[in-house]
GROMACS .gro file of C-alpha atoms in nm:
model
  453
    1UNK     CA    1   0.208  -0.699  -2.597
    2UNK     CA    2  -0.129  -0.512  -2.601
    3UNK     CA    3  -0.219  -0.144  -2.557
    4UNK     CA    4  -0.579  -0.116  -2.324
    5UNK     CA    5  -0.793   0.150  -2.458
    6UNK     CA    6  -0.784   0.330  -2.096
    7UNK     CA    7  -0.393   0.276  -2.176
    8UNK     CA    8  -0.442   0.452  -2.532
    9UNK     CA    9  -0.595   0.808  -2.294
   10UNK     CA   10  -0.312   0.749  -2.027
   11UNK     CA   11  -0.009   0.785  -2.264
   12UNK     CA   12  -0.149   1.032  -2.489
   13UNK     CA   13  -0.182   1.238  -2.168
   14UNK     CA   14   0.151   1.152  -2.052
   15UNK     CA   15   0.335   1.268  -2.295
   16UNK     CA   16   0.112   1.592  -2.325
   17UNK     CA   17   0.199   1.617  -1.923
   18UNK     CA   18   0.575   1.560  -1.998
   19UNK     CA   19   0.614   1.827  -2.267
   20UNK     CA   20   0.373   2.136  -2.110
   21UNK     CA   21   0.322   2.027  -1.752
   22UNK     CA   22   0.555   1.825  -1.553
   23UNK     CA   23   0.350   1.895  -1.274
   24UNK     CA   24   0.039   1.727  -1.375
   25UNK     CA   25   0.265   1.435  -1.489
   26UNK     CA   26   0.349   1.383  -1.070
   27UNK     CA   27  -0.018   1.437  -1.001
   28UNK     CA   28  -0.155   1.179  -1.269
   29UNK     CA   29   0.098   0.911  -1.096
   30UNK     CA   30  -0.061   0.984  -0.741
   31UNK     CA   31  -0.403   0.967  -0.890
   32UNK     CA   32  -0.333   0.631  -1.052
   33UNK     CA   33  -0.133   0.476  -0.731
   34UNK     CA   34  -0.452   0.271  -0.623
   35UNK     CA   35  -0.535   0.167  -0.997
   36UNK     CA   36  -0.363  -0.195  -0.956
   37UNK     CA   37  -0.643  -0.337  -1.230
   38UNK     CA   38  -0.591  -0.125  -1.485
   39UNK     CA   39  -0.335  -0.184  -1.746
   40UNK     CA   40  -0.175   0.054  -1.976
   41UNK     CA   41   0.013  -0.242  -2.143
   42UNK     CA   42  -0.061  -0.637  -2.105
   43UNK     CA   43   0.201  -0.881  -2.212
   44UNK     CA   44   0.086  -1.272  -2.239
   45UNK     CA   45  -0.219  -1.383  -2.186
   46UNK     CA   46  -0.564  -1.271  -2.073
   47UNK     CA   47  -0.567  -1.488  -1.650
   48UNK     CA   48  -0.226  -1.510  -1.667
   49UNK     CA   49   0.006  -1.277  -1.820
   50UNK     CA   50   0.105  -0.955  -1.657
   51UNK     CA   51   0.046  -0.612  -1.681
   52UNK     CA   52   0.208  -0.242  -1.674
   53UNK     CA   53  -0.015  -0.036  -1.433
   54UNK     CA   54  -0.046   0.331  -1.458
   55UNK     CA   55   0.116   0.415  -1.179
   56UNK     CA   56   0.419   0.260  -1.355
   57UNK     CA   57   0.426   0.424  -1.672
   58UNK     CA   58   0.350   0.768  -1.564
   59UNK     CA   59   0.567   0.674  -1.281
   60UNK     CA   60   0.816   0.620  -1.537
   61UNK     CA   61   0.826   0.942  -1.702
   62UNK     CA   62   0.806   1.132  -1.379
   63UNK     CA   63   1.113   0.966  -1.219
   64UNK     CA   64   1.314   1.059  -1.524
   65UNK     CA   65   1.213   1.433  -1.522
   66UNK     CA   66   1.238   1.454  -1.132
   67UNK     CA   67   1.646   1.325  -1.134
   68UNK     CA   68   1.739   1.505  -1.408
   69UNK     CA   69   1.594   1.827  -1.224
   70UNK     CA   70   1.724   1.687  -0.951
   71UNK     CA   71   2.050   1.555  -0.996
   72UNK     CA   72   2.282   1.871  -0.881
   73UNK     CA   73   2.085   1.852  -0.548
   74UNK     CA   74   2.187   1.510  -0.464
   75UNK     CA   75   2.513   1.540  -0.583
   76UNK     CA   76   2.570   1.823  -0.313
   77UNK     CA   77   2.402   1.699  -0.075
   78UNK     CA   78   2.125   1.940  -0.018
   79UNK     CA   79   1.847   1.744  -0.027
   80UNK     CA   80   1.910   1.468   0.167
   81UNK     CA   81   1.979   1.504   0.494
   82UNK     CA   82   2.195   1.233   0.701
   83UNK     CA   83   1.966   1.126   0.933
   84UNK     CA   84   1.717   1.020   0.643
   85UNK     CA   85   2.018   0.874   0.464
   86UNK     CA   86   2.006   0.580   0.642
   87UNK     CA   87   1.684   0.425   0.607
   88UNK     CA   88   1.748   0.497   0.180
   89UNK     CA   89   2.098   0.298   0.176
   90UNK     CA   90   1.933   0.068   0.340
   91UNK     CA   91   1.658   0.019   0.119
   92UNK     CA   92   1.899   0.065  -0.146
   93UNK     CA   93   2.122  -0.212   0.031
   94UNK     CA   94   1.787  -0.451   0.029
   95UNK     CA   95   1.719  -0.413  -0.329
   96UNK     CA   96   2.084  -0.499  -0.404
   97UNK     CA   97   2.082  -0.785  -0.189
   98UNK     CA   98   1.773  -0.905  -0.412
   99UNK     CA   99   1.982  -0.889  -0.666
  100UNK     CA  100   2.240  -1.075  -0.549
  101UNK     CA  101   2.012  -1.342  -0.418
  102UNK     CA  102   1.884  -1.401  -0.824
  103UNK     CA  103   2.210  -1.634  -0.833
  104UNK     CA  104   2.023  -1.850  -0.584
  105UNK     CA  105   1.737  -2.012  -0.835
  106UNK     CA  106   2.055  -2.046  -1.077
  107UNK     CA  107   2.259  -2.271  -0.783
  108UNK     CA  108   1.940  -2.507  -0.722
  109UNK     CA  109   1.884  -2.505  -1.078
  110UNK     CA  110   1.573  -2.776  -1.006
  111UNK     CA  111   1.733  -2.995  -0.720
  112UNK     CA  112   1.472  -2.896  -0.466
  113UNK     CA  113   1.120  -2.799  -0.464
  114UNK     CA  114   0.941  -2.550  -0.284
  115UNK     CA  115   0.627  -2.328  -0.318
  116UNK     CA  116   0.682  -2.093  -0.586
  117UNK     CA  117   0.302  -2.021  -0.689
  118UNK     CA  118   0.144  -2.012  -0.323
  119UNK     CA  119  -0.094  -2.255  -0.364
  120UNK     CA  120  -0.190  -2.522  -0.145
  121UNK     CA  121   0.019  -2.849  -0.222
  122UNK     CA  122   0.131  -2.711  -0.513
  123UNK     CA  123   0.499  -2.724  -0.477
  124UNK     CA  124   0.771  -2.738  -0.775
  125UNK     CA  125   1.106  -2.689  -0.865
  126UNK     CA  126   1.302  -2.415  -0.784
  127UNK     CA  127   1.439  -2.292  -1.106
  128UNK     CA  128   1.559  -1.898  -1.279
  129UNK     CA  129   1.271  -1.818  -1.524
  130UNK     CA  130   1.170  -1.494  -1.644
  131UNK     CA  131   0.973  -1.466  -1.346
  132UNK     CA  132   1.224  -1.397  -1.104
  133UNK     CA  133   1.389  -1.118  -1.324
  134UNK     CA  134   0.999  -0.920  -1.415
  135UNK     CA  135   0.944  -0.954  -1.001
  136UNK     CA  136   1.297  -0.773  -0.932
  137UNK     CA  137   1.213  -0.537  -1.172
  138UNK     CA  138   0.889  -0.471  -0.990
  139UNK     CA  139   1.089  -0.453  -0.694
  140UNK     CA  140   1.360  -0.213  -0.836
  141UNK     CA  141   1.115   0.035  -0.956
  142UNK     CA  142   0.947   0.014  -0.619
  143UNK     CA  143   1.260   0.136  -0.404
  144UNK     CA  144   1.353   0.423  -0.626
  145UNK     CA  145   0.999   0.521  -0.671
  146UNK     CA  146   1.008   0.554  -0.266
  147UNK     CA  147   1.268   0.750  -0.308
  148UNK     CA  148   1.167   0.978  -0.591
  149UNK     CA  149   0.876   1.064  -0.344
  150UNK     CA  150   1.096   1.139  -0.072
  151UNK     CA  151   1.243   1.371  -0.288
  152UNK     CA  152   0.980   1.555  -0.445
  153UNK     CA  153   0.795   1.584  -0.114
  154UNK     CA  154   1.068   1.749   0.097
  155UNK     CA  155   0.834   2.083   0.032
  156UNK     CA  156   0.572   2.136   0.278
  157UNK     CA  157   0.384   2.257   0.027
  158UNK     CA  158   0.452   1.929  -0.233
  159UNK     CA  159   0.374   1.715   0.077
  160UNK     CA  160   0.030   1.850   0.133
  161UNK     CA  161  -0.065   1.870  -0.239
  162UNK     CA  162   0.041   1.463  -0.286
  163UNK     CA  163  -0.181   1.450   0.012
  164UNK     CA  164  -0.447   1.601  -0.166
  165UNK     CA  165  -0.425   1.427  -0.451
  166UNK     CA  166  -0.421   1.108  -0.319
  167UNK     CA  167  -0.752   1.178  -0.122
  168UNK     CA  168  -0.934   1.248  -0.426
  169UNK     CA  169  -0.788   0.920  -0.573
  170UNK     CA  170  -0.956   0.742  -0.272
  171UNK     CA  171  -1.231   0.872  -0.294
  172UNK     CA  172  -1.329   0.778  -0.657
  173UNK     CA  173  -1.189   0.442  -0.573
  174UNK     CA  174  -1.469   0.417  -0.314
  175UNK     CA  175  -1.734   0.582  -0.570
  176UNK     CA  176  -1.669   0.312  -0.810
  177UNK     CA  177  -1.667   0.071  -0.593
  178UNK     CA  178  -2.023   0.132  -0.494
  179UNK     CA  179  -2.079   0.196  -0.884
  180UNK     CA  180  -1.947  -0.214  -0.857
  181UNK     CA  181  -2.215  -0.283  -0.617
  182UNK     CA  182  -2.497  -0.130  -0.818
  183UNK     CA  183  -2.429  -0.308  -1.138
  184UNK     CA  184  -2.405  -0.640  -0.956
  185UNK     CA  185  -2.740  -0.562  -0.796
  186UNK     CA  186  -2.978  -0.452  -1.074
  187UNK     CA  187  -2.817  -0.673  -1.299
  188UNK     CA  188  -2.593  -0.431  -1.517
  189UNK     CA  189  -2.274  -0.484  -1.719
  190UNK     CA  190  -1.992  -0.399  -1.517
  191UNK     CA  191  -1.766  -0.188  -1.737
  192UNK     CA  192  -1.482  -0.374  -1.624
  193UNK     CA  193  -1.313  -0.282  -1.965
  194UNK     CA  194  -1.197   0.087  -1.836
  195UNK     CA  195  -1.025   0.026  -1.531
  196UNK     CA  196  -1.028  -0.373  -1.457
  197UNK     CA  197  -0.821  -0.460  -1.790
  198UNK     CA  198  -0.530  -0.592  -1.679
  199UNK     CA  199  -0.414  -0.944  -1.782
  200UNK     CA  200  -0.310  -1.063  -1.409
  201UNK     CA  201  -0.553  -1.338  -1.308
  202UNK     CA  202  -0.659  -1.188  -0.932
  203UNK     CA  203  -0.786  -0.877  -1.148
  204UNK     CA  204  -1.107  -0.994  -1.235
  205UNK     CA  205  -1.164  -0.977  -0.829
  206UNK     CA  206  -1.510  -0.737  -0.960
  207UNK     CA  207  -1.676  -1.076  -0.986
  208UNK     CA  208  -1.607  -1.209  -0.644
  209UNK     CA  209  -1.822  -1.321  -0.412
  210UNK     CA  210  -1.742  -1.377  -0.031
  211UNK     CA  211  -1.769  -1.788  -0.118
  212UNK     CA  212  -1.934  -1.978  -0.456
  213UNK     CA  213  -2.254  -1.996  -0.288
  214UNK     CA  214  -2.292  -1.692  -0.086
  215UNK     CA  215  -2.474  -1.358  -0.216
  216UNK     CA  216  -2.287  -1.138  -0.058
  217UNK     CA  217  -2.087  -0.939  -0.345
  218UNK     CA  218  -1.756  -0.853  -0.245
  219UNK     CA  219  -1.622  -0.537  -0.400
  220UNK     CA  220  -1.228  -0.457  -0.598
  221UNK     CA  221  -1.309  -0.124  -0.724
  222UNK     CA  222  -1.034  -0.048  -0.914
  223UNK     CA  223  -0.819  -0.289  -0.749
  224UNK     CA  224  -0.674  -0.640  -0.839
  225UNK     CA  225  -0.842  -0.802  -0.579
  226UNK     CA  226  -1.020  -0.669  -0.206
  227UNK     CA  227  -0.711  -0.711   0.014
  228UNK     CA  228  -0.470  -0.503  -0.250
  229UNK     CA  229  -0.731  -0.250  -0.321
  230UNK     CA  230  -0.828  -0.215   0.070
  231UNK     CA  231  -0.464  -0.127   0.149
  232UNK     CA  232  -0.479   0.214  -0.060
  233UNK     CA  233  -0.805   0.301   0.121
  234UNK     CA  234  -0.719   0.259   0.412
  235UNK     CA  235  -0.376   0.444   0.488
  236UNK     CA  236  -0.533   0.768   0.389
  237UNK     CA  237  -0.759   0.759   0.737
  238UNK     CA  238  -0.508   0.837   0.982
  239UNK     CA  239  -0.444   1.183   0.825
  240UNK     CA  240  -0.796   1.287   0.852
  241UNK     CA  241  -0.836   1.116   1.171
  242UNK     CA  242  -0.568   1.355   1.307
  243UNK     CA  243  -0.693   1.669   1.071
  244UNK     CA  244  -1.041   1.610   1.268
  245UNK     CA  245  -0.902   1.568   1.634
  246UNK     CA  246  -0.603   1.832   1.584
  247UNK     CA  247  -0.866   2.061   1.364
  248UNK     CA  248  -0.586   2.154   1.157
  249UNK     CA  249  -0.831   2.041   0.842
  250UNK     CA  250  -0.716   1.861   0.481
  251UNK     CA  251  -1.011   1.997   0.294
  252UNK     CA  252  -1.266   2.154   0.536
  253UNK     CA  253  -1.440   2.047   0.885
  254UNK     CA  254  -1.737   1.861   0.751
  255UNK     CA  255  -1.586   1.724   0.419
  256UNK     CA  256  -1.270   1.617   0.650
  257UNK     CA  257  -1.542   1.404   0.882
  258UNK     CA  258  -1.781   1.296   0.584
  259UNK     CA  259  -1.458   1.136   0.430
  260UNK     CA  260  -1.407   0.944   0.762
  261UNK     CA  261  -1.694   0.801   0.777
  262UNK     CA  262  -1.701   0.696   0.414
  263UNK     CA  263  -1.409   0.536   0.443
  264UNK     CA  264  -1.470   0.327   0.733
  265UNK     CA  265  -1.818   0.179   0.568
  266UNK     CA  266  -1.630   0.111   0.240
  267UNK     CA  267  -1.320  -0.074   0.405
  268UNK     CA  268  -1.566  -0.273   0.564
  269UNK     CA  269  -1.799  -0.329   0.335
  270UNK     CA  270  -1.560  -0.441   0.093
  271UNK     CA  271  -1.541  -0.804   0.321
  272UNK     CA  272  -1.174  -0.743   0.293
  273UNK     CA  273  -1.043  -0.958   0.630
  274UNK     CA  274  -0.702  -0.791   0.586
  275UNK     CA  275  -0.887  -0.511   0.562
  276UNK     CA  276  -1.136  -0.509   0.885
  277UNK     CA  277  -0.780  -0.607   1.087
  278UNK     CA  278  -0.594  -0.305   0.945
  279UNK     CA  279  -0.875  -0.067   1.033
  280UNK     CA  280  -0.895  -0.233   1.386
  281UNK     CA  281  -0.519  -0.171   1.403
  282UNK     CA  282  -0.468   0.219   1.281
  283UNK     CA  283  -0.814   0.298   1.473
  284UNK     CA  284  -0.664   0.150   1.780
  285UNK     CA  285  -0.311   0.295   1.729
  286UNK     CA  286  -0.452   0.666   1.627
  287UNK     CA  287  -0.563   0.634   1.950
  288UNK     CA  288  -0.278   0.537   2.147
  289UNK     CA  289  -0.074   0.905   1.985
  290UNK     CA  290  -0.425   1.072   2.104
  291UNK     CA  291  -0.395   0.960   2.437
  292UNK     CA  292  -0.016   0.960   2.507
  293UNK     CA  293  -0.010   1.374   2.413
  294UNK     CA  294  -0.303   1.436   2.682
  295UNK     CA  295  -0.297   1.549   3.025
  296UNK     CA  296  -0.358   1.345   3.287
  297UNK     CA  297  -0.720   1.474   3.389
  298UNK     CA  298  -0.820   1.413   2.993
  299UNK     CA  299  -0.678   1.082   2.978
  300UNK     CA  300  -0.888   0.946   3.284
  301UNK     CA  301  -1.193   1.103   3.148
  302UNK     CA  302  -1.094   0.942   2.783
  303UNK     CA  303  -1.071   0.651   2.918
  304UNK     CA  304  -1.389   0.628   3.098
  305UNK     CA  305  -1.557   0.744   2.776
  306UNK     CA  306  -1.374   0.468   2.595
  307UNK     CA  307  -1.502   0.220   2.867
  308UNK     CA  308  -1.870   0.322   2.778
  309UNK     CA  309  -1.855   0.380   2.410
  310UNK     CA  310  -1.582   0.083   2.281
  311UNK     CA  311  -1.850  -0.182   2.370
  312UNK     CA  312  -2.132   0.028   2.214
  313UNK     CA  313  -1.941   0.076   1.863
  314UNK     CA  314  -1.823  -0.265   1.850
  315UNK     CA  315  -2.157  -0.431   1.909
  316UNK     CA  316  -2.309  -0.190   1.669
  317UNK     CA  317  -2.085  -0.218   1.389
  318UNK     CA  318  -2.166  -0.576   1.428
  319UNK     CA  319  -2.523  -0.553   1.441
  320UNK     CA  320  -2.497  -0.372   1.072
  321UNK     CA  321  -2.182  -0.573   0.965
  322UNK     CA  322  -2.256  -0.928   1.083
  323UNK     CA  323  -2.255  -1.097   0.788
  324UNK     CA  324  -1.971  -0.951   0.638
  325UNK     CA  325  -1.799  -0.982   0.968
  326UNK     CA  326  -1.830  -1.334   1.064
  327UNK     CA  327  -1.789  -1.448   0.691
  328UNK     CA  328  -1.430  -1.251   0.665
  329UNK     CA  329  -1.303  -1.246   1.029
  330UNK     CA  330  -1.469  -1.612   1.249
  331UNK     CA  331  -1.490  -1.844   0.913
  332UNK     CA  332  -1.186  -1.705   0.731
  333UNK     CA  333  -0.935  -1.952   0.921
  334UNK     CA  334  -1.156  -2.257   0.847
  335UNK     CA  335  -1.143  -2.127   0.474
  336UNK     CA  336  -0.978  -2.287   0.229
  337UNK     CA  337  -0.811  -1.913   0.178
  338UNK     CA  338  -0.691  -1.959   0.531
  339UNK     CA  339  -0.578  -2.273   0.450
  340UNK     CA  340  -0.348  -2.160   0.160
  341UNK     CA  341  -0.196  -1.895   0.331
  342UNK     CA  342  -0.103  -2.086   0.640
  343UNK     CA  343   0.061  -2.358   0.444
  344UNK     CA  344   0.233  -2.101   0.219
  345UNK     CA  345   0.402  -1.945   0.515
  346UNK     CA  346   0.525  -2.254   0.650
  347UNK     CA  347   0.661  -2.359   0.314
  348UNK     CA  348   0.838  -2.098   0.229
  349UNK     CA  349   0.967  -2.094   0.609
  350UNK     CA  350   1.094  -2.428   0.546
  351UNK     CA  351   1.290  -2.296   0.240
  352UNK     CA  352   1.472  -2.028   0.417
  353UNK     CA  353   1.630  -2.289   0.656
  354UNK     CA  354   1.735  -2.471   0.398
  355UNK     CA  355   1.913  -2.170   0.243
  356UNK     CA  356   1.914  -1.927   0.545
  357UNK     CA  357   2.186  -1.621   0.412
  358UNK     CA  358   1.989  -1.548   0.085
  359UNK     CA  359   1.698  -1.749   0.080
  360UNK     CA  360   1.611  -1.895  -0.238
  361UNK     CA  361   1.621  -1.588  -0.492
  362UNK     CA  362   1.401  -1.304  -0.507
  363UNK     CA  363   1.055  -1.450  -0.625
  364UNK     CA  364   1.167  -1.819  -0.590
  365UNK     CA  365   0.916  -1.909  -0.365
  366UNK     CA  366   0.556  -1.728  -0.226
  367UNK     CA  367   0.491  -1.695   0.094
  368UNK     CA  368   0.118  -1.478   0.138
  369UNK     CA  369   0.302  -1.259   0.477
  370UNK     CA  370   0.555  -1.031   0.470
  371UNK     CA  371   0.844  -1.138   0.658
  372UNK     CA  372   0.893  -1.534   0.584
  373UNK     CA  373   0.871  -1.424   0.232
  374UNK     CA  374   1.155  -1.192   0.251
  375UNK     CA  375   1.340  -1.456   0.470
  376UNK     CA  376   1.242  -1.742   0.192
  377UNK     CA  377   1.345  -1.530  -0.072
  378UNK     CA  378   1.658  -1.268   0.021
  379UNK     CA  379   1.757  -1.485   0.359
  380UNK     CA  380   1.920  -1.317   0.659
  381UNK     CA  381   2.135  -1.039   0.481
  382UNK     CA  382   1.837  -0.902   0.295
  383UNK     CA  383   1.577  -0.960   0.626
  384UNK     CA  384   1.877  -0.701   0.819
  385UNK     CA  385   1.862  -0.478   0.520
  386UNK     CA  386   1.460  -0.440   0.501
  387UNK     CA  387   1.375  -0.475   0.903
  388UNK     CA  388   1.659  -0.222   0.924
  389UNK     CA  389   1.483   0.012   0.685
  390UNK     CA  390   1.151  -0.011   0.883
  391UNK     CA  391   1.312   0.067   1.229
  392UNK     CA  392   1.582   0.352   1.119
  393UNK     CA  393   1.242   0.520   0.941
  394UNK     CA  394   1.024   0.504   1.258
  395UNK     CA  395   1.266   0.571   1.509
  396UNK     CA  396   1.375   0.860   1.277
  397UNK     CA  397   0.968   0.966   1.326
  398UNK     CA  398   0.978   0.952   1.682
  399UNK     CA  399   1.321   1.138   1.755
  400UNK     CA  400   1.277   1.455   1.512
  401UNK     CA  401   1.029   1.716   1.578
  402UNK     CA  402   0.809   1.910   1.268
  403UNK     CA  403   0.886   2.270   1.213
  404UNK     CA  404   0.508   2.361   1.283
  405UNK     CA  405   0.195   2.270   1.400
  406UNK     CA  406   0.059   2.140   1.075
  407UNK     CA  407   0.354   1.917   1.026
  408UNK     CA  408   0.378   1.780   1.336
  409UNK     CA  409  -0.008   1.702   1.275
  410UNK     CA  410   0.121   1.516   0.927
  411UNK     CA  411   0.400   1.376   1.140
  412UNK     CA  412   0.188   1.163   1.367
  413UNK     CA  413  -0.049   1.058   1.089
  414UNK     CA  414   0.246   0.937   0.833
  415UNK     CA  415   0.353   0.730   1.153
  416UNK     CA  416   0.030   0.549   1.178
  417UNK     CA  417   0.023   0.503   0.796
  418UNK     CA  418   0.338   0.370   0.779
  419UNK     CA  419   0.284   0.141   1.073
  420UNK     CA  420  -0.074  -0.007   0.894
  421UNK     CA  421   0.088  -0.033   0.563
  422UNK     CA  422   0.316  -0.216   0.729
  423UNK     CA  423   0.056  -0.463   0.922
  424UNK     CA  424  -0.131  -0.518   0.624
  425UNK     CA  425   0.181  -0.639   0.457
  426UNK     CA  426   0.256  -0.917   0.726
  427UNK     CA  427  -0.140  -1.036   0.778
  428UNK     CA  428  -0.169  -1.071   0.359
  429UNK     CA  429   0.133  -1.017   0.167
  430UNK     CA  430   0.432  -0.834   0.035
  431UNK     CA  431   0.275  -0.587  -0.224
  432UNK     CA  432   0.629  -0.468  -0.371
  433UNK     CA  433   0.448  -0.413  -0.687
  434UNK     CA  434   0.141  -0.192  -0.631
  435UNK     CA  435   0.257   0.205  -0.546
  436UNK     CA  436   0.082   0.245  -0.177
  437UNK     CA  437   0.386   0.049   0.007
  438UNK     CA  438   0.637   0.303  -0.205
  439UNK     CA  439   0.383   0.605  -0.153
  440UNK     CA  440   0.361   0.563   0.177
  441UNK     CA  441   0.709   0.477   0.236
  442UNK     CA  442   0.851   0.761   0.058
  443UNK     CA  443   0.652   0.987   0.277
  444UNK     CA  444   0.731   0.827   0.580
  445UNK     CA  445   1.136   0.904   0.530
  446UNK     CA  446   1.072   1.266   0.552
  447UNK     CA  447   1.178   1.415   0.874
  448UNK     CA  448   1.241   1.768   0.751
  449UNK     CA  449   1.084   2.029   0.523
  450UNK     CA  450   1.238   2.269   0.294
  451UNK     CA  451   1.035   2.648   0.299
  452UNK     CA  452   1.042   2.659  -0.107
  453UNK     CA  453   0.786   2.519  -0.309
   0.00000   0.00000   0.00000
């Protein structure tokens, strides 16, 4: 085990934050959510060993002060209210189904093989190693991280503050990304040491490029690789989509569209193809909730505007994008990438038949989507659990109506979030152990809003 130096500044702030301020303590963890490079501790080795991000540790510290605030609350029964009780226990009843399924690699015990790294023809045995019990505890801290941000953001005024905070995380992301970009070009030293430490091998993603002999620099920010890092980007749009068009603002008018635009260059330019596809997705779906809360002489004239200016946006994004666009989107499936994941998915597919009720144990077997590789690795009992979380939380979105104006603005944009978060999941893979899936998660259970702060 190894302490970074950027980990060195993180828990000597931590602990300041849990002593004087537990409130800066919460906001540190937001602000470190998309930091899925960094590394506060490393364990094994530098490529292949694993990490404790920041999000994690101050994560930590924050969970334990919130429930022991908290704990009278929940015992009562005041802060959670039945209708969002059900999509908890039943992420609470998929994590324990994970657990359950850990017998699983002990029952094969090596008798069958399947693909446990993700890589193409690389299958081995199925055996219980260490890995399977670090990857439930990944998992573990996931759920009740989701639900110490339910929790904490039952406040309308918590809710917009995390929002806040998580903006401004974003938005350095993005700056340092292009601060990526310009080392790369004028032939700089990356400082990769301050927030691209960490000893997983996918986070030295900084020195990608789109393929070994293309120029084309793709960029990881402070992310483990383009795909993970693209995911926290882009599930912050929606909200100031909807701050724009409802002109119930995050920040201000022009800051609120500035930030729009920013983000939609950066997710593409970082030649993530998860990426491009998720921004397709919540661009399209933001405006499906537009257009469904019009009247009818505003929807005709939307759509003729649509009619006129889809064509015109798409060809010009193109026109400045085509490079990045082709190389991600039209070659990706003839990619040896492409490749991998396809043949991932179908392995891991072929695992779950064999053991269909709960799979082959949690992190038996890698499968680069999200529902085959809860299949391969929980089986049917822990797909119910998780599909059942997903549905109960959306279906709670759509039935309850916000308090005010504001909310019911957040409402709409938390759907949309949730929804991408989602997508991006099943197009690259399961990212139980970054923080936006839990962030965004947590949020998303929220159906009402206490008055105190």
């Amino acid at each position: 085990m190894s302490v970074t130096g950027t980990g060195l500044v993180i828990i000597f702030i931590a602990f300041y934050a849990v002593i004087f301020s537990k409130k800066l303590l919460y906001e540190l963890t937001i602000f470190f959510i998309p930091f899925s490079a960094t590394a506060v501790l490393n364990f094994g080795e530098d490529g292949t060993g694993s990490a404790v991000q920041p999000f994690m540790f101050l994560g930590a510290l924050w969970l334990a002060t919130l429930f022991f605030s908290k704990v009278k609350n929940l015992g009562n029964g005041s802060v959670v209210n039945k209708i969002e009780l059900k999509p908890i226990m039943l992420l609470i009843g998929f994590a324990l189904v994970a657990l359950l399924s850990l017998a699983m690699p002990l029952i094969i015990n090596g008798d069958e093989r399947g693909n446990v790294t993700g890589g193409l023809g690389l299958n081995d045995t199925i055996t219980f190693s260490p890995r399977n019990i670090s990857q439930y505890i990944y998992l573990l801290f996931g759920v009740v991280f989701a639900i110490g941000i339910y929790v904490h953001n039952k406040t309308k005024v918590n809710y917009l503050r995390t929002l806040k905070i998580y903006s401004a995380s974003v938005f350095f992301v993005i700056i340092w990304g292009f601060v990526e970009l310009y080392c790369n070009a004028v032939g700089l030293d990356y400082p990769a040491f301050l927030f691209n430490n960490s000893y997983n091998g996918n986070a030295a993603g900084y020195k990608f490029f789109t393929d070994p002999t293309a120029e084309l620099k793709r960029i990881s920010s402070v992310g483990i690789e383009p795909s993970v890092m693209v995911q926290s980007v882009v599930v912050i749009i929606p909200f100031f989509l909807f701050s724009v068009i409802k002109k119930n603002y995050i920040f201000s008018k022009w800051t609120d569209i500035g930030f729009i635009v920013l983000l939609y260059v950066f997710t593409i330019r970082t030649t993530s193809s998860s990426g491009i596809l998720c921004l397709a997705f919540l661009t399209l779906l933001s405006l499906f909730f537009y257009f469904k809360d019009l009247p009818i002489k505003r929807k005709i004239l939307l759509l003729i505007s649509l009619a006129v200016l889809i064509p015109v946006i798409i060809a010009g994004t193109y026109w400045v994008f085509k490079d990045i666009i082709d190389k991600m989107l039209f070659e990706k499936s003839d990619s040896f990438s492409g490749l991998e994941r396809l043949s991932s998915i179908l392995d891991a597919w072929d695992t779950f038949l064999h053991h269909p009720i709960l799979g082959a144990g949690w992190a038996s077997v890698t499968s680069f989507d999200l529902f085959v590789k809860i299949l391969s690795n929980t089986g049917i009992i822990g797909f119910v659990f998780f599909i059942g979380f997903l549905i109960t939380t959306l279906i709670n979105k759509f039935r309850v109506k916000a308090p005010s104006y504001q909310m019911a603005v957040i409402n709409t944009a938390i759907t949309i979030s949730f929804c991408t978060i989602v997508f991006g999941n099943m197009i690259n893979t399961f990212t139980f152990i970054f923080g936006t899936f839990w962030l965004i998660s947590g949020l998303a259970i929220i159906t009402t809003y206490e008055v105190k702060s």
